[in-house]
Amino acid sequence: MALGVVFWPLIFVTPETREPIVLQPMSQRPAIDQTPIPEPESYESAVAPNLPEPPKNPPSVQEAADTQTQTDAEGGALAALPASDSVAAPQPRVAPPSEDPLIDEQGLAIFYVLQVATVGSAAGANELVEGLQARGYKAFSTRYDRVDDELFRVQIGPNAERAPLMLI
């Protein structure tokens, strides 16, 4: 009897007729817009108009500073420069901290840099920067164009306090 229950539906019940599956023809590829995308606006260009103009020395003052600090590309005075540890060693304060504000009216931090030299070649500026960095100073150089030639300013800083830079 158990076999009859199992085989009865297989032998005597007709299966349903199913519809055949019909595949639709493939549709056309969708059109893709391939026009070039414009370059996105950089973060710097969005922020730059909101920043205040950095303070600049008048040309006569800057030219005098460049003339006073212009050196040869040899960098011979670098050897006479004291090590950073001996100059910038923190001294115990006996007077209260300076009342000079650390932030200007535009909300930007006030930092000082010391111009050490002005040289006529990038190689000389890089040599001075490397020598200053080897002595422990935070040094960098910036290029600027004078009327008829290209010069490089070698500077130490930035430093929040002016006094340690004045000791150099």
PDB file of C-alpha atoms in Angstrom:
ATOM      1  CA  MET A   1       0.000   0.000   0.000  1.00  0.00           C
ATOM      2  CA  ALA A   2       2.809   2.345   0.784  1.00  0.00           C
ATOM      3  CA  LEU A   3       4.207   1.806  -2.669  1.00  0.00           C
ATOM      4  CA  GLY A   4       0.875   2.674  -4.238  1.00  0.00           C
ATOM      5  CA  VAL A   5       0.718   5.948  -2.389  1.00  0.00           C
ATOM      6  CA  VAL A   6       4.166   6.836  -3.632  1.00  0.00           C
ATOM      7  CA  PHE A   7       3.829   5.744  -7.257  1.00  0.00           C
ATOM      8  CA  TRP A   8       0.133   6.602  -7.859  1.00  0.00           C
ATOM      9  CA  PRO A   9       0.742  10.307  -8.535  1.00  0.00           C
ATOM     10  CA  LEU A  10       3.677   9.506 -10.777  1.00  0.00           C
ATOM     11  CA  ILE A  11       1.798   7.068 -12.985  1.00  0.00           C
ATOM     12  CA  PHE A  12      -1.787   8.296 -13.165  1.00  0.00           C
ATOM     13  CA  VAL A  13      -1.652  12.062 -12.610  1.00  0.00           C
ATOM     14  CA  THR A  14      -0.816  14.088 -15.683  1.00  0.00           C
ATOM     15  CA  PRO A  15       1.574  16.937 -15.168  1.00  0.00           C
ATOM     16  CA  GLU A  16       0.572  20.488 -15.919  1.00  0.00           C
ATOM     17  CA  THR A  17       1.672  21.806 -19.240  1.00  0.00           C
ATOM     18  CA  ARG A  18       3.899  24.758 -18.803  1.00  0.00           C
ATOM     19  CA  GLU A  19       4.330  27.617 -21.170  1.00  0.00           C
ATOM     20  CA  PRO A  20       7.685  27.595 -22.885  1.00  0.00           C
ATOM     21  CA  ILE A  21      10.061  30.331 -21.802  1.00  0.00           C
ATOM     22  CA  VAL A  22      10.482  32.881 -24.532  1.00  0.00           C
ATOM     23  CA  LEU A  23      13.563  35.059 -24.392  1.00  0.00           C
ATOM     24  CA  GLN A  24      13.058  38.623 -25.456  1.00  0.00           C
ATOM     25  CA  PRO A  25      15.557  40.086 -27.883  1.00  0.00           C
ATOM     26  CA  MET A  26      18.306  42.096 -26.220  1.00  0.00           C
ATOM     27  CA  SER A  27      17.530  45.767 -26.098  1.00  0.00           C
ATOM     28  CA  GLN A  28      19.903  48.398 -27.394  1.00  0.00           C
ATOM     29  CA  ARG A  29      22.622  49.647 -25.100  1.00  0.00           C
ATOM     30  CA  PRO A  30      21.645  52.811 -23.294  1.00  0.00           C
ATOM     31  CA  ALA A  31      23.252  55.987 -24.562  1.00  0.00           C
ATOM     32  CA  ILE A  32      25.995  57.179 -22.245  1.00  0.00           C
ATOM     33  CA  ASP A  33      26.895  60.839 -22.113  1.00  0.00           C
ATOM     34  CA  GLN A  34      30.642  60.958 -22.730  1.00  0.00           C
ATOM     35  CA  THR A  35      31.175  64.695 -22.619  1.00  0.00           C
ATOM     36  CA  PRO A  36      34.149  65.613 -20.433  1.00  0.00           C
ATOM     37  CA  ILE A  37      33.355  66.608 -16.870  1.00  0.00           C
ATOM     38  CA  PRO A  38      34.581  70.080 -15.921  1.00  0.00           C
ATOM     39  CA  GLU A  39      37.494  70.234 -13.497  1.00  0.00           C
ATOM     40  CA  PRO A  40      36.155  70.489  -9.936  1.00  0.00           C
ATOM     41  CA  GLU A  41      36.803  73.728  -8.098  1.00  0.00           C
ATOM     42  CA  SER A  42      39.765  73.349  -5.788  1.00  0.00           C
ATOM     43  CA  TYR A  43      39.500  73.914  -2.063  1.00  0.00           C
ATOM     44  CA  GLU A  44      42.158  76.583  -2.276  1.00  0.00           C
ATOM     45  CA  SER A  45      40.256  78.656  -4.825  1.00  0.00           C
ATOM     46  CA  ALA A  46      37.138  78.491  -2.652  1.00  0.00           C
ATOM     47  CA  VAL A  47      38.971  79.603   0.501  1.00  0.00           C
ATOM     48  CA  ALA A  48      41.456  82.109  -0.950  1.00  0.00           C
ATOM     49  CA  PRO A  49      38.980  85.000  -1.448  1.00  0.00           C
ATOM     50  CA  ASN A  50      37.989  84.804   2.235  1.00  0.00           C
ATOM     51  CA  LEU A  51      41.556  85.021   3.547  1.00  0.00           C
ATOM     52  CA  PRO A  52      42.992  88.416   4.402  1.00  0.00           C
ATOM     53  CA  GLU A  53      45.952  89.677   2.436  1.00  0.00           C
ATOM     54  CA  PRO A  54      49.185  88.689   4.251  1.00  0.00           C
ATOM     55  CA  PRO A  55      51.115  91.643   5.619  1.00  0.00           C
ATOM     56  CA  LYS A  56      53.928  92.746   3.359  1.00  0.00           C
ATOM     57  CA  ASN A  57      56.869  94.983   4.018  1.00  0.00           C
ATOM     58  CA  PRO A  58      57.060  98.101   1.868  1.00  0.00           C
ATOM     59  CA  PRO A  59      59.421  97.504  -1.073  1.00  0.00           C
ATOM     60  CA  SER A  60      62.025  99.935   0.290  1.00  0.00           C
ATOM     61  CA  VAL A  61      62.169  98.148   3.675  1.00  0.00           C
ATOM     62  CA  GLN A  62      62.313  94.704   2.047  1.00  0.00           C
ATOM     63  CA  GLU A  63      65.011  95.786  -0.387  1.00  0.00           C
ATOM     64  CA  ALA A  64      67.107  97.134   2.500  1.00  0.00           C
ATOM     65  CA  ALA A  65      66.694  93.828   4.369  1.00  0.00           C
ATOM     66  CA  ASP A  66      67.653  91.876   1.252  1.00  0.00           C
ATOM     67  CA  THR A  67      70.734  94.022   0.741  1.00  0.00           C
ATOM     68  CA  GLN A  68      71.812  93.638   4.377  1.00  0.00           C
ATOM     69  CA  THR A  69      71.393  89.864   4.330  1.00  0.00           C
ATOM     70  CA  GLN A  70      72.712  89.156   0.829  1.00  0.00           C
ATOM     71  CA  THR A  71      75.585  86.702   1.080  1.00  0.00           C
ATOM     72  CA  ASP A  72      77.731  84.675  -1.222  1.00  0.00           C
ATOM     73  CA  ALA A  73      76.618  81.186  -2.175  1.00  0.00           C
ATOM     74  CA  GLU A  74      79.435  79.692  -0.087  1.00  0.00           C
ATOM     75  CA  GLY A  75      77.628  80.144   3.217  1.00  0.00           C
ATOM     76  CA  GLY A  76      80.837  80.697   5.210  1.00  0.00           C
ATOM     77  CA  ALA A  77      78.998  82.482   8.022  1.00  0.00           C
ATOM     78  CA  LEU A  78      76.976  79.342   8.677  1.00  0.00           C
ATOM     79  CA  ALA A  79      79.818  77.831  10.689  1.00  0.00           C
ATOM     80  CA  ALA A  80      79.779  80.793  13.100  1.00  0.00           C
ATOM     81  CA  LEU A  81      76.049  80.393  13.750  1.00  0.00           C
ATOM     82  CA  PRO A  82      75.318  79.001  17.236  1.00  0.00           C
ATOM     83  CA  ALA A  83      73.479  75.699  17.573  1.00  0.00           C
ATOM     84  CA  SER A  84      69.722  75.913  17.926  1.00  0.00           C
ATOM     85  CA  ASP A  85      69.765  74.352  21.400  1.00  0.00           C
ATOM     86  CA  SER A  86      72.012  77.065  22.816  1.00  0.00           C
ATOM     87  CA  VAL A  87      69.942  79.930  21.404  1.00  0.00           C
ATOM     88  CA  ALA A  88      66.388  78.752  21.828  1.00  0.00           C
ATOM     89  CA  ALA A  89      66.826  77.078  25.207  1.00  0.00           C
ATOM     90  CA  PRO A  90      63.795  78.045  27.270  1.00  0.00           C
ATOM     91  CA  GLN A  91      64.594  80.440  30.066  1.00  0.00           C
ATOM     92  CA  PRO A  92      62.552  80.430  33.266  1.00  0.00           C
ATOM     93  CA  ARG A  93      60.209  83.394  33.184  1.00  0.00           C
ATOM     94  CA  VAL A  94      60.437  85.877  35.983  1.00  0.00           C
ATOM     95  CA  ALA A  95      58.151  88.357  34.278  1.00  0.00           C
ATOM     96  CA  PRO A  96      54.606  87.566  33.212  1.00  0.00           C
ATOM     97  CA  PRO A  97      54.140  86.485  29.586  1.00  0.00           C
ATOM     98  CA  SER A  98      54.048  89.179  26.967  1.00  0.00           C
ATOM     99  CA  GLU A  99      50.756  90.973  26.563  1.00  0.00           C
ATOM    100  CA  ASP A 100      51.162  90.908  22.791  1.00  0.00           C
ATOM    101  CA  PRO A 101      48.229  89.043  21.285  1.00  0.00           C
ATOM    102  CA  LEU A 102      48.933  85.722  19.567  1.00  0.00           C
ATOM    103  CA  ILE A 103      45.977  86.192  17.227  1.00  0.00           C
ATOM    104  CA  ASP A 104      45.358  89.266  15.099  1.00  0.00           C
ATOM    105  CA  GLU A 105      42.019  90.993  14.542  1.00  0.00           C
ATOM    106  CA  GLN A 106      41.287  88.716  11.577  1.00  0.00           C
ATOM    107  CA  GLY A 107      41.615  85.582  13.702  1.00  0.00           C
ATOM    108  CA  LEU A 108      44.961  84.461  12.271  1.00  0.00           C
ATOM    109  CA  ALA A 109      47.926  83.398  14.375  1.00  0.00           C
ATOM    110  CA  ILE A 110      50.853  85.799  14.579  1.00  0.00           C
ATOM    111  CA  PHE A 111      54.204  84.154  13.900  1.00  0.00           C
ATOM    112  CA  TYR A 112      57.650  85.556  13.279  1.00  0.00           C
ATOM    113  CA  VAL A 113      60.383  84.519  10.846  1.00  0.00           C
ATOM    114  CA  LEU A 114      63.974  85.721  10.707  1.00  0.00           C
ATOM    115  CA  GLN A 115      65.569  86.367   7.326  1.00  0.00           C
ATOM    116  CA  VAL A 116      69.085  84.967   7.555  1.00  0.00           C
ATOM    117  CA  ALA A 117      70.384  85.479   4.032  1.00  0.00           C
ATOM    118  CA  THR A 118      69.523  86.393   0.480  1.00  0.00           C
ATOM    119  CA  VAL A 119      71.381  84.398  -2.163  1.00  0.00           C
ATOM    120  CA  GLY A 120      71.365  84.409  -5.922  1.00  0.00           C
ATOM    121  CA  SER A 121      71.076  80.672  -6.560  1.00  0.00           C
ATOM    122  CA  ALA A 122      68.722  77.897  -5.529  1.00  0.00           C
ATOM    123  CA  ALA A 123      71.682  75.622  -4.808  1.00  0.00           C
ATOM    124  CA  GLY A 124      73.173  78.154  -2.399  1.00  0.00           C
ATOM    125  CA  ALA A 125      69.818  78.623  -0.679  1.00  0.00           C
ATOM    126  CA  ASN A 126      69.337  74.867  -0.343  1.00  0.00           C
ATOM    127  CA  GLU A 127      72.855  74.504   1.077  1.00  0.00           C
ATOM    128  CA  LEU A 128      72.143  77.167   3.711  1.00  0.00           C
ATOM    129  CA  VAL A 129      68.766  75.628   4.564  1.00  0.00           C
ATOM    130  CA  GLU A 130      70.304  72.175   4.994  1.00  0.00           C
ATOM    131  CA  GLY A 131      73.082  73.628   7.159  1.00  0.00           C
ATOM    132  CA  LEU A 132      70.577  75.463   9.356  1.00  0.00           C
ATOM    133  CA  GLN A 133      68.382  72.385   9.656  1.00  0.00           C
ATOM    134  CA  ALA A 134      71.436  70.319  10.619  1.00  0.00           C
ATOM    135  CA  ARG A 135      72.009  72.809  13.451  1.00  0.00           C
ATOM    136  CA  GLY A 136      68.412  72.326  14.647  1.00  0.00           C
ATOM    137  CA  TYR A 137      66.701  75.387  13.167  1.00  0.00           C
ATOM    138  CA  LYS A 138      63.409  75.316  11.291  1.00  0.00           C
ATOM    139  CA  ALA A 139      64.719  76.857   8.069  1.00  0.00           C
ATOM    140  CA  PHE A 140      63.257  77.311   4.610  1.00  0.00           C
ATOM    141  CA  SER A 141      63.874  79.338   1.471  1.00  0.00           C
ATOM    142  CA  THR A 142      61.524  81.289  -0.763  1.00  0.00           C
ATOM    143  CA  ARG A 143      62.157  82.484  -4.295  1.00  0.00           C
ATOM    144  CA  TYR A 144      61.327  85.991  -5.386  1.00  0.00           C
ATOM    145  CA  ASP A 145      62.000  88.047  -8.486  1.00  0.00           C
ATOM    146  CA  ARG A 146      63.696  91.379  -8.208  1.00  0.00           C
ATOM    147  CA  VAL A 147      63.636  93.784 -11.126  1.00  0.00           C
ATOM    148  CA  ASP A 148      66.392  92.119 -13.120  1.00  0.00           C
ATOM    149  CA  ASP A 149      67.314  88.925 -11.292  1.00  0.00           C
ATOM    150  CA  GLU A 150      66.035  86.025  -9.248  1.00  0.00           C
ATOM    151  CA  LEU A 151      66.966  85.799  -5.563  1.00  0.00           C
ATOM    152  CA  PHE A 152      66.268  83.337  -2.770  1.00  0.00           C
ATOM    153  CA  ARG A 153      65.505  84.360   0.815  1.00  0.00           C
ATOM    154  CA  VAL A 154      66.675  81.947   3.512  1.00  0.00           C
ATOM    155  CA  GLN A 155      64.571  82.283   6.654  1.00  0.00           C
ATOM    156  CA  ILE A 156      64.287  80.671  10.096  1.00  0.00           C
ATOM    157  CA  GLY A 157      60.895  80.143  11.696  1.00  0.00           C
ATOM    158  CA  PRO A 158      57.999  80.420  12.108  1.00  0.00           C
ATOM    159  CA  ASN A 159      58.130  81.074  15.832  1.00  0.00           C
ATOM    160  CA  ALA A 160      55.325  82.388  18.030  1.00  0.00           C
ATOM    161  CA  GLU A 161      57.737  84.449  20.122  1.00  0.00           C
ATOM    162  CA  ARG A 162      59.978  87.098  18.667  1.00  0.00           C
ATOM    163  CA  ALA A 163      62.630  87.151  21.414  1.00  0.00           C
ATOM    164  CA  PRO A 164      64.323  83.789  20.587  1.00  0.00           C
ATOM    165  CA  LEU A 165      64.721  84.869  16.972  1.00  0.00           C
ATOM    166  CA  MET A 166      66.302  88.154  18.016  1.00  0.00           C
ATOM    167  CA  LEU A 167      69.068  86.254  19.872  1.00  0.00           C
ATOM    168  CA  ILE A 168      70.336  84.602  16.691  1.00  0.00           C
TER     169      ILE A 168
END
